[in-house]
Amino acid sequence: MKVLITGGAGFIGSHVVRLFVNKYPNYTIYNLDKLTYAGNLANLTDIENKPNYKFIKGDIVDADFINELFAEHQFNAVVHLAAESHVDRSITNPLEFVFTNVIGTVNLLNAYKSIWSVSSPSPLERAGVRPLFYHVSTDEVYGALGDTGMFTETTSYDPHSPYSASKASSDHFVRAYHDTYGLPVVISNCSNNYGPNHFPEKLIPLCISNIKNNKPLPIYGKGENVRDWLYVVDHARAIDVIFHTAKLGSTYNIGGHNEWTNIDVIRLLCKIMDKKLGRAEGTNEKLITFVKDRAGHDLRYAIDSTKLQNDLGWKPSLQFEEGLDKTVDWYLANEEWLTNVTSGAYQKYYESQYVKR
Ligand code: NAD
Ligand code: DAU
C-alpha cells in the first residue's frame, strides 16, 4: 500500500507521517513537501532512515510535476495536509493561499482521479486496498461563533479570512470531485492544534520563544478571542482512525472540547514557564503586551466532535495543562530547532508583523 502524505514536513504533517511510518510498516509512506519556511526535515530525523519512508521535494501547484508523480507511483491513498496555514500571512499575501490551498488541492484531485476509475475495477481496487483522498481541513471554514453554540458537520460555511476562504474553497472542490466523479474522499475539520514542532509564528510557540528570550508577548485586541485547543498527536490519532474507518464521502469535526480565551492560555503558559525557568511567580506575565487586533479576527471557535467520538470511538488523550507542560518541555529541550527556525527570514517576518504594531 502506497500512501502519499502532502505537507509531511510541517507541524501536523510530521506527526501524521511519524504515526503512519511507525504503526504501519507494511505501508510505504511518501512525504511530498515543498519545504517552504514552514516545512522542516529536522521534524522527522527519528524516522528518516526507516525502510518504509520516502521523502519527495516538490510543489503541489506544479500540475505537470504532480501528474507525473502520480503516474509513476500509482499511490493507493492520499492524505493531503500541504497548505499555507497562517491567518496573518494570508492577510498580507492572499494570492499565495489561493495557489497552494486551492489550485494545489485541485491539482492533486485531478492527478488522483487520473489513476482511479469508477467504471471498472481500478488497479488499486484490484490490489484489494480502499482508495482514498483524505483532505485535512480546518474549523475556520465555519466562520466565528458568538458566546454560545458549537460547530457541527452541518454548520454552514462562512469563512472570513483569506486563509479560511481558501480552505473552504478547497473543501468544496474535494466534495465536488466526490459528487461529480465519484472520487472516494473524506474531509476532517479540526480546531487549533498545539504541541512539538509548531512554527513560532502561531500564538503558543511564539509566546514560548518570547518568554524564553524575555521578549514582549503580543496579544491581539483584549485577548478575549476563544480557541478550542487540541494536542497535535491527538489530531494525528484522529486522522489515523478516519483514514482507516470513515465512510467515503463523509466529513468529521475534530476538537478537544477545550475552549480558552487567548489571555488565559498565555497566563497559564507564563505560570508553567516561571517554574521551568526558575523565575519568581508572576515574572513572565509582565511580558504580556496588548497590540492592535488582527483584521477580521474571529471571536470564538468551538468544535462539536460527537460524531467522531460516537461513530469511530476517538477521543482526546491529554488534558490541556498536561499537553502544554509537555510542549514547553519539548521547546526547552530543542533549543537548536528553535534557534534555526527563528533566524534569517523569521526575523524579517517578525519585524513586519510586530514592530510598531
Ligand atoms: P504548516 O504550515 O506547519 O505546514 C504546512 C506544510 O505544507 C509545510 O511543510 C510546507 O512546506 C508544506 N507546503 C506548503 N506549500 C506547499 C506546496 N505548494 N507544495 C508542497 N508542500 C507545501 O501547517 P500545519 O499547521 O501543519 O497544517 C497542516 C494542515 O492542517 C493544513 O492543511 C491546515 O490547513 C490544516 N489545519 C491546521 C490546524 C492547526 O492548528 N495548525 C488546524 C486544523 C487544520
Ligand atoms: O482553528 C484552526 C486554525 O488554527 C488552523 O486552521 C490554522 O492553520 C492555525 O494557524 C490556527 O489559526 P489561528 O489564527 O486560530 O492560530 P494563531 O496561533 O495564529 O492564533 C491563535 C489566537 O491567538 C488567535 O485568536 C489570534 C491570537 N494571536 C495570535 C498571534 C500569532 C495573538 O493574540 N497574538 C499573536 O501574536
Short mmCIF file of C-alpha atoms and ligand atoms in Angstrom, two decimals:
data_model
loop_
_atom_site.label_atom_id
_atom_site.label_comp_id
_atom_site.label_asym_id
_atom_site.label_seq_id
_atom_site.Cartn_x
_atom_site.Cartn_y
_atom_site.Cartn_z
CA MET A 1 0.00 0.00 0.00
CA LYS A 2 1.48 3.34 -1.11
CA VAL A 3 0.26 6.33 0.87
CA LEU A 4 1.14 9.86 -0.23
CA ILE A 5 1.15 12.39 2.62
CA THR A 6 1.46 16.01 1.43
CA GLY A 7 2.91 18.65 3.76
CA GLY A 8 4.54 15.96 5.88
CA ALA A 9 7.47 18.18 6.88
CA GLY A 10 5.16 20.73 8.52
CA PHE A 11 3.81 20.85 12.06
CA ILE A 12 0.83 18.47 11.89
CA GLY A 13 2.08 16.60 8.81
CA SER A 14 5.28 15.48 10.58
CA HIS A 15 3.24 13.95 13.40
CA VAL A 16 0.98 12.17 10.91
CA VAL A 17 3.98 10.85 8.93
CA ARG A 18 5.64 9.59 12.14
CA LEU A 19 2.46 7.81 13.30
CA PHE A 20 1.88 6.12 9.89
CA VAL A 21 5.54 5.14 9.37
CA ASN A 22 5.84 3.58 12.85
CA LYS A 23 2.39 1.99 13.06
CA TYR A 24 2.11 0.61 9.51
CA PRO A 25 5.45 -0.94 8.48
CA ASN A 26 3.69 -2.64 5.54
CA TYR A 27 2.68 0.74 4.02
CA THR A 28 5.19 2.80 2.08
CA ILE A 29 4.78 6.40 3.18
CA TYR A 30 5.73 9.06 0.62
CA ASN A 31 6.10 12.55 2.11
CA LEU A 32 5.66 15.23 -0.57
CA ASP A 33 6.65 18.69 0.64
CA LYS A 34 7.89 21.91 -0.94
CA LEU A 35 9.85 22.79 2.22
CA THR A 36 8.54 26.34 2.48
CA TYR A 37 9.52 28.38 5.54
CA ALA A 38 7.11 26.10 7.48
CA GLY A 39 8.47 22.78 6.22
CA ASN A 40 11.41 21.36 8.10
CA LEU A 41 13.04 17.95 7.66
CA ALA A 42 14.51 18.32 11.16
CA ASN A 43 10.96 17.45 12.34
CA LEU A 44 11.47 13.89 11.03
CA THR A 45 15.06 12.89 11.90
CA ASP A 46 13.84 9.96 14.05
CA ILE A 47 12.13 8.22 11.10
CA GLU A 48 14.07 9.45 8.05
CA ASN A 49 16.00 6.18 7.66
CA LYS A 50 13.06 3.81 8.09
CA PRO A 51 12.69 1.48 5.07
CA ASN A 52 9.01 2.36 4.56
CA TYR A 53 9.60 6.15 4.42
CA LYS A 54 10.44 8.22 1.33
CA PHE A 55 10.74 11.99 1.01
CA ILE A 56 9.94 13.82 -2.22
CA LYS A 57 10.61 17.55 -2.54
CA GLY A 58 8.02 19.18 -4.77
CA ASP A 59 5.32 21.80 -5.23
CA ILE A 60 1.63 20.81 -5.42
CA VAL A 61 0.99 23.91 -7.53
CA ASP A 62 3.08 22.41 -10.36
CA ALA A 63 0.44 20.33 -12.21
CA ASP A 64 2.87 18.64 -14.63
CA PHE A 65 5.10 17.50 -11.80
CA ILE A 66 2.13 16.21 -9.79
CA ASN A 67 0.63 14.32 -12.74
CA GLU A 68 3.96 12.64 -13.49
CA LEU A 69 4.45 11.74 -9.85
CA PHE A 70 1.04 10.04 -9.61
CA ALA A 71 1.53 8.25 -12.94
CA GLU A 72 4.89 6.93 -11.76
CA HIS A 73 3.92 5.81 -8.25
CA GLN A 74 0.17 4.93 -8.57
CA PHE A 75 -0.48 5.93 -4.94
CA ASN A 76 -3.26 3.92 -3.31
CA ALA A 77 -4.29 6.74 -1.00
CA VAL A 78 -3.53 10.41 -0.32
CA VAL A 79 -3.58 12.31 2.98
CA HIS A 80 -3.47 15.97 1.96
CA LEU A 81 -2.09 18.40 4.54
CA ALA A 82 0.14 20.70 2.44
CA ALA A 83 -1.08 24.27 2.77
CA GLU A 84 -0.25 27.82 3.61
CA SER A 85 -1.57 27.75 7.17
CA HIS A 86 -1.09 31.12 8.89
CA VAL A 87 -4.01 33.57 9.01
CA ASP A 88 -1.80 36.67 9.45
CA ARG A 89 0.28 35.80 6.37
CA SER A 90 -2.96 35.32 4.39
CA ILE A 91 -3.93 38.89 5.26
CA THR A 92 -0.71 40.24 3.73
CA ASN A 93 -0.44 37.79 0.80
CA PRO A 94 -3.82 36.21 -0.09
CA LEU A 95 -2.80 35.02 -3.57
CA GLU A 96 -0.18 32.60 -2.23
CA PHE A 97 -3.04 30.94 -0.32
CA VAL A 98 -5.14 30.63 -3.49
CA PHE A 99 -2.22 28.99 -5.32
CA THR A 100 -1.29 26.40 -2.71
CA ASN A 101 -4.57 25.78 -0.93
CA VAL A 102 -6.98 25.92 -3.87
CA ILE A 103 -5.02 25.22 -7.06
CA GLY A 104 -2.65 22.80 -5.29
CA THR A 105 -5.63 20.81 -3.97
CA VAL A 106 -7.33 20.70 -7.38
CA ASN A 107 -4.06 19.54 -8.99
CA LEU A 108 -3.91 16.65 -6.50
CA LEU A 109 -7.58 15.77 -7.09
CA ASN A 110 -7.02 15.70 -10.88
CA ALA A 111 -3.92 13.55 -10.56
CA TYR A 112 -5.66 11.12 -8.19
CA LYS A 113 -8.72 10.97 -10.47
CA SER A 114 -6.49 10.03 -13.39
CA ILE A 115 -5.20 6.90 -11.63
CA TRP A 116 -8.59 5.95 -10.19
CA SER A 117 -11.58 4.78 -12.19
CA VAL A 118 -15.27 4.40 -11.30
CA SER A 119 -16.40 2.38 -14.27
CA SER A 120 -14.14 -0.64 -13.94
CA PRO A 121 -12.16 -2.01 -11.00
CA SER A 122 -9.12 0.23 -10.81
CA PRO A 123 -5.62 -1.17 -10.34
CA LEU A 124 -5.93 -0.01 -6.72
CA GLU A 125 -9.14 -1.93 -6.12
CA ARG A 126 -7.74 -4.99 -7.81
CA ALA A 127 -4.88 -4.77 -5.34
CA GLY A 128 -7.51 -5.06 -2.57
CA VAL A 129 -6.98 -1.68 -0.93
CA ARG A 130 -9.52 1.00 -0.29
CA PRO A 131 -8.68 4.01 -2.46
CA LEU A 132 -8.99 7.30 -0.60
CA PHE A 133 -8.31 11.02 -0.97
CA TYR A 134 -8.29 12.38 2.58
CA HIS A 135 -8.40 16.19 2.79
CA VAL A 136 -7.27 17.71 6.09
CA SER A 137 -9.08 20.97 6.79
CA THR A 138 -9.91 23.47 9.49
CA ASP A 139 -12.81 24.61 11.67
CA GLU A 140 -12.17 28.17 10.40
CA VAL A 141 -14.30 27.39 7.32
CA TYR A 142 -17.37 27.68 9.59
CA GLY A 143 -16.65 31.31 10.47
CA ALA A 144 -16.99 32.63 14.00
CA LEU A 145 -19.28 31.80 16.92
CA GLY A 146 -20.78 34.20 19.45
CA ASP A 147 -20.76 33.35 23.15
CA THR A 148 -22.69 30.09 22.70
CA GLY A 149 -23.02 27.15 20.29
CA MET A 150 -20.56 24.84 18.59
CA PHE A 151 -19.60 23.96 15.02
CA THR A 152 -21.07 20.64 13.84
CA GLU A 153 -20.52 18.91 10.50
CA THR A 154 -23.72 20.56 9.18
CA THR A 155 -22.84 24.15 10.15
CA SER A 156 -22.88 26.37 7.04
CA TYR A 157 -19.58 27.60 5.67
CA ASP A 158 -18.89 31.28 6.44
CA PRO A 159 -15.13 31.89 6.15
CA HIS A 160 -13.77 35.36 6.99
CA SER A 161 -10.00 35.40 6.42
CA PRO A 162 -8.26 34.78 3.08
CA TYR A 163 -6.80 31.63 4.73
CA SER A 164 -10.20 30.24 5.73
CA ALA A 165 -11.73 31.27 2.38
CA SER A 166 -9.01 29.29 0.58
CA LYS A 167 -9.53 26.23 2.81
CA ALA A 168 -13.33 26.46 2.37
CA SER A 169 -12.83 26.59 -1.39
CA SER A 170 -10.58 23.52 -1.30
CA ASP A 171 -13.17 21.64 0.81
CA HIS A 172 -15.84 22.47 -1.79
CA PHE A 173 -13.61 21.17 -4.60
CA VAL A 174 -13.00 17.91 -2.72
CA ARG A 175 -16.77 17.39 -2.26
CA ALA A 176 -17.40 18.38 -5.89
CA TYR A 177 -14.98 15.65 -7.07
CA HIS A 178 -16.88 13.15 -4.93
CA ASP A 179 -20.32 14.25 -6.15
CA THR A 180 -19.32 14.71 -9.82
CA TYR A 181 -16.79 11.96 -10.46
CA GLY A 182 -17.46 9.61 -7.52
CA LEU A 183 -13.92 10.11 -6.19
CA PRO A 184 -13.58 8.36 -2.79
CA VAL A 185 -12.95 11.28 -0.44
CA VAL A 186 -13.08 12.10 3.27
CA ILE A 187 -12.70 15.53 4.91
CA SER A 188 -11.95 16.44 8.51
CA ASN A 189 -12.17 19.92 10.02
CA CYS A 190 -10.06 20.38 13.12
CA SER A 191 -9.69 23.06 15.78
CA ASN A 192 -6.42 24.75 16.86
CA ASN A 193 -3.51 22.34 17.35
CA TYR A 194 -0.56 22.84 19.68
CA GLY A 195 2.49 20.74 20.54
CA PRO A 196 6.09 20.00 19.47
CA ASN A 197 7.37 21.27 16.08
CA HIS A 198 4.82 24.12 15.90
CA PHE A 199 6.31 27.01 13.90
CA PRO A 200 6.76 30.06 16.17
CA GLU A 201 4.54 32.36 14.10
CA LYS A 202 1.50 30.84 15.85
CA LEU A 203 0.36 32.09 19.28
CA ILE A 204 1.61 29.34 21.60
CA PRO A 205 5.10 28.63 20.15
CA LEU A 206 5.66 32.36 19.51
CA CYS A 207 4.99 33.09 23.18
CA ILE A 208 7.13 30.14 24.36
CA SER A 209 10.01 31.52 22.28
CA ASN A 210 9.46 35.09 23.52
CA ILE A 211 9.17 34.10 27.19
CA LYS A 212 12.44 32.19 26.85
CA ASN A 213 14.08 35.32 25.42
CA ASN A 214 12.35 37.80 27.77
CA LYS A 215 10.57 39.48 24.87
CA PRO A 216 7.04 41.02 24.87
CA LEU A 217 4.10 38.64 24.38
CA PRO A 218 1.87 40.27 21.73
CA ILE A 219 -1.81 39.67 22.47
CA TYR A 220 -4.20 40.87 19.77
CA GLY A 221 -7.02 43.15 20.94
CA LYS A 222 -8.03 42.38 24.51
CA GLY A 223 -7.12 38.69 24.39
CA GLU A 224 -10.80 37.73 24.65
CA ASN A 225 -10.94 35.61 21.50
CA VAL A 226 -11.57 31.95 22.20
CA ARG A 227 -9.89 28.95 20.58
CA ASP A 228 -10.51 25.22 21.16
CA TRP A 229 -7.04 23.66 21.63
CA LEU A 230 -6.09 20.08 20.73
CA TYR A 231 -2.72 18.35 21.23
CA VAL A 232 -1.23 17.64 17.79
CA VAL A 233 -0.68 13.92 18.46
CA ASP A 234 -4.41 13.60 19.22
CA HIS A 235 -5.14 15.16 15.82
CA ALA A 236 -2.79 12.64 14.17
CA ARG A 237 -4.59 9.81 16.03
CA ALA A 238 -7.94 11.10 14.74
CA ILE A 239 -6.57 11.23 11.16
CA ASP A 240 -5.43 7.60 11.53
CA VAL A 241 -8.90 6.46 12.66
CA ILE A 242 -10.72 8.47 9.98
CA PHE A 243 -8.30 7.30 7.26
CA HIS A 244 -8.97 3.67 8.08
CA THR A 245 -12.66 3.59 9.04
CA ALA A 246 -14.62 6.66 7.88
CA LYS A 247 -17.47 6.27 5.43
CA LEU A 248 -16.45 7.53 1.98
CA GLY A 249 -17.83 10.97 1.16
CA SER A 250 -18.19 11.89 4.83
CA THR A 251 -16.94 14.76 7.00
CA TYR A 252 -15.75 14.67 10.61
CA ASN A 253 -15.12 17.52 13.04
CA ILE A 254 -12.10 17.08 15.33
CA GLY A 255 -11.68 19.13 18.51
CA GLY A 256 -10.62 18.99 22.09
CA HIS A 257 -13.75 20.31 23.93
CA ASN A 258 -11.14 22.66 25.35
CA GLU A 259 -12.03 26.33 24.97
CA TRP A 260 -9.73 29.02 26.30
CA THR A 261 -9.51 32.78 25.84
CA ASN A 262 -6.12 33.76 24.42
CA ILE A 263 -5.22 35.76 27.52
CA ASP A 264 -5.93 32.76 29.79
CA VAL A 265 -3.79 30.48 27.59
CA ILE A 266 -0.88 32.90 27.83
CA ARG A 267 -1.30 33.41 31.59
CA LEU A 268 -1.16 29.62 32.05
CA LEU A 269 1.90 29.41 29.80
CA CYS A 270 3.62 32.21 31.78
CA LYS A 271 2.98 30.31 35.02
CA ILE A 272 4.31 27.00 33.65
CA MET A 273 7.41 28.74 32.32
CA ASP A 274 8.04 30.74 35.54
CA LYS A 275 8.51 27.37 37.25
CA LYS A 276 10.52 25.70 34.48
CA LEU A 277 12.87 28.65 34.03
CA GLY A 278 13.29 29.18 37.78
CA ARG A 279 11.76 32.67 37.64
CA ALA A 280 9.68 34.15 40.50
CA GLU A 281 5.89 33.66 40.14
CA GLY A 282 4.41 36.48 38.05
CA THR A 283 7.66 37.35 36.25
CA ASN A 284 6.63 36.20 32.78
CA GLU A 285 3.12 37.77 32.96
CA LYS A 286 4.80 41.17 32.98
CA LEU A 287 5.81 40.49 29.36
CA ILE A 288 2.15 40.45 28.20
CA THR A 289 1.56 43.36 25.79
CA PHE A 290 -1.79 44.13 24.16
CA VAL A 291 -1.35 45.08 20.50
CA LYS A 292 -3.54 46.09 17.56
CA ASP A 293 -6.12 43.43 16.76
CA ARG A 294 -5.96 41.09 13.74
CA ALA A 295 -8.17 42.34 10.88
CA GLY A 296 -11.43 40.35 10.75
CA HIS A 297 -10.43 38.45 13.91
CA ASP A 298 -12.90 35.58 14.52
CA LEU A 299 -14.25 35.82 18.07
CA ARG A 300 -14.74 32.21 19.03
CA TYR A 301 -14.26 28.67 17.67
CA ALA A 302 -15.68 25.56 19.37
CA ILE A 303 -15.92 22.13 17.82
CA ASP A 304 -18.56 19.51 18.48
CA SER A 305 -16.75 16.23 17.76
CA THR A 306 -19.60 13.95 18.94
CA LYS A 307 -19.84 12.27 15.50
CA LEU A 308 -16.17 11.25 15.54
CA GLN A 309 -16.36 10.13 19.16
CA ASN A 310 -19.60 8.12 18.76
CA ASP A 311 -19.08 6.67 15.26
CA LEU A 312 -15.34 5.98 15.29
CA GLY A 313 -14.52 5.83 19.01
CA TRP A 314 -11.84 8.59 19.03
CA LYS A 315 -11.33 10.90 21.98
CA PRO A 316 -8.54 13.27 23.02
CA SER A 317 -5.95 11.66 25.28
CA LEU A 318 -4.43 14.68 27.02
CA GLN A 319 -5.70 17.47 29.28
CA PHE A 320 -4.59 20.94 28.13
CA GLU A 321 -2.41 21.66 31.20
CA GLU A 322 -0.56 18.37 30.69
CA GLY A 323 -0.17 18.94 26.94
CA LEU A 324 1.08 22.48 27.40
CA ASP A 325 3.59 21.30 30.00
CA LYS A 326 4.90 18.64 27.58
CA THR A 327 5.05 21.21 24.79
CA VAL A 328 7.14 23.64 26.85
CA ASP A 329 9.48 20.77 27.79
CA TRP A 330 9.93 19.96 24.09
CA TYR A 331 10.86 23.55 23.18
CA LEU A 332 13.28 23.84 26.10
CA ALA A 333 14.92 20.55 25.13
CA ASN A 334 15.13 21.50 21.43
CA GLU A 335 16.89 24.82 21.60
CA GLU A 336 18.76 24.23 18.33
CA TRP A 337 15.50 23.58 16.43
CA LEU A 338 14.05 26.84 17.79
CA THR A 339 17.22 28.85 17.04
CA ASN A 340 17.31 27.54 13.46
CA VAL A 341 13.69 28.39 12.67
CA THR A 342 13.82 31.83 14.28
CA SER A 343 16.88 33.08 12.43
CA GLY A 344 17.02 34.67 8.96
CA ALA A 345 13.64 35.15 7.26
CA TYR A 346 11.77 34.77 10.55
CA GLN A 347 13.36 37.94 11.91
CA LYS A 348 12.09 39.92 8.91
CA TYR A 349 8.63 38.40 9.27
CA TYR A 350 8.56 39.20 12.99
CA GLU A 351 9.60 42.79 12.39
CA SER A 352 6.95 43.29 9.72
CA GLN A 353 4.18 41.90 11.95
CA TYR A 354 5.04 43.17 15.39
CA VAL A 355 7.45 46.10 15.44
CA LYS A 356 5.33 49.29 15.51
CA ARG A 357 2.11 47.25 15.75
P1 NAD B 1 2.33 24.12 8.45
O1 NAD B 1 2.31 25.48 7.87
O2 NAD B 1 3.09 23.84 9.69
O3 NAD B 1 2.87 23.08 7.35
C1 NAD B 1 2.46 23.12 6.00
C2 NAD B 1 3.39 22.22 5.21
O4 NAD B 1 2.98 22.26 3.83
C3 NAD B 1 4.88 22.66 5.24
O5 NAD B 1 5.70 21.54 5.44
C4 NAD B 1 5.09 23.27 3.87
O6 NAD B 1 6.44 23.16 3.42
C5 NAD B 1 4.14 22.46 3.01
N1 NAD B 1 3.74 23.20 1.81
C6 NAD B 1 3.28 24.47 1.74
N2 NAD B 1 3.04 24.81 0.46
C7 NAD B 1 3.33 23.71 -0.30
C8 NAD B 1 3.27 23.43 -1.69
N3 NAD B 1 2.87 24.37 -2.57
N4 NAD B 1 3.62 22.21 -2.12
C9 NAD B 1 4.03 21.25 -1.24
N5 NAD B 1 4.12 21.47 0.09
C10 NAD B 1 3.77 22.69 0.56
O7 NAD B 1 0.79 23.72 8.60
P2 NAD B 1 0.09 22.83 9.73
O8 NAD B 1 -0.28 23.70 10.87
O9 NAD B 1 0.87 21.60 9.95
O10 NAD B 1 -1.26 22.46 8.97
C11 NAD B 1 -1.34 21.31 8.13
C12 NAD B 1 -2.75 21.22 7.55
O11 NAD B 1 -3.70 21.11 8.61
C13 NAD B 1 -3.16 22.43 6.73
O12 NAD B 1 -3.90 21.99 5.64
C14 NAD B 1 -4.02 23.24 7.68
O13 NAD B 1 -4.96 24.00 6.97
C15 NAD B 1 -4.67 22.14 8.50
N6 NAD B 1 -5.05 22.51 9.87
C16 NAD B 1 -4.15 23.11 10.71
C17 NAD B 1 -4.54 23.36 12.04
C18 NAD B 1 -3.59 23.99 13.02
O14 NAD B 1 -4.00 24.31 14.15
N7 NAD B 1 -2.32 24.16 12.71
C19 NAD B 1 -5.83 23.04 12.47
C20 NAD B 1 -6.71 22.45 11.56
C21 NAD B 1 -6.31 22.17 10.27
O1 DAU B 2 -8.71 26.72 14.11
C1 DAU B 2 -7.76 26.04 13.34
C2 DAU B 2 -6.72 27.02 12.84
O2 DAU B 2 -5.91 27.36 13.97
C3 DAU B 2 -5.86 26.44 11.71
O3 DAU B 2 -6.66 26.18 10.60
C4 DAU B 2 -4.74 27.42 11.33
O4 DAU B 2 -3.90 26.84 10.35
C5 DAU B 2 -3.94 27.72 12.58
O5 DAU B 2 -2.95 28.68 12.28
C6 DAU B 2 -4.84 28.24 13.71
O6 DAU B 2 -5.36 29.56 13.37
P1 DAU B 2 -5.43 30.74 14.46
O7 DAU B 2 -5.45 32.03 13.74
O8 DAU B 2 -6.51 30.48 15.44
O9 DAU B 2 -4.00 30.50 15.21
P2 DAU B 2 -2.92 31.53 15.76
O10 DAU B 2 -1.97 30.75 16.60
O11 DAU B 2 -2.37 32.38 14.68
O12 DAU B 2 -3.79 32.46 16.71
C7 DAU B 2 -4.47 31.93 17.85
C8 DAU B 2 -5.19 33.08 18.52
O13 DAU B 2 -4.21 33.96 19.10
C9 DAU B 2 -5.99 33.95 17.57
O14 DAU B 2 -7.16 34.39 18.23
C10 DAU B 2 -5.08 35.13 17.27
C11 DAU B 2 -4.28 35.28 18.55
N1 DAU B 2 -2.89 35.77 18.42
C12 DAU B 2 -2.08 35.15 17.51
C13 DAU B 2 -0.77 35.55 17.35
C14 DAU B 2 0.11 34.91 16.32
C15 DAU B 2 -2.42 36.76 19.24
O15 DAU B 2 -3.15 37.28 20.10
N2 DAU B 2 -1.11 37.15 19.11
C16 DAU B 2 -0.27 36.60 18.17
O16 DAU B 2 0.90 37.05 18.08
#
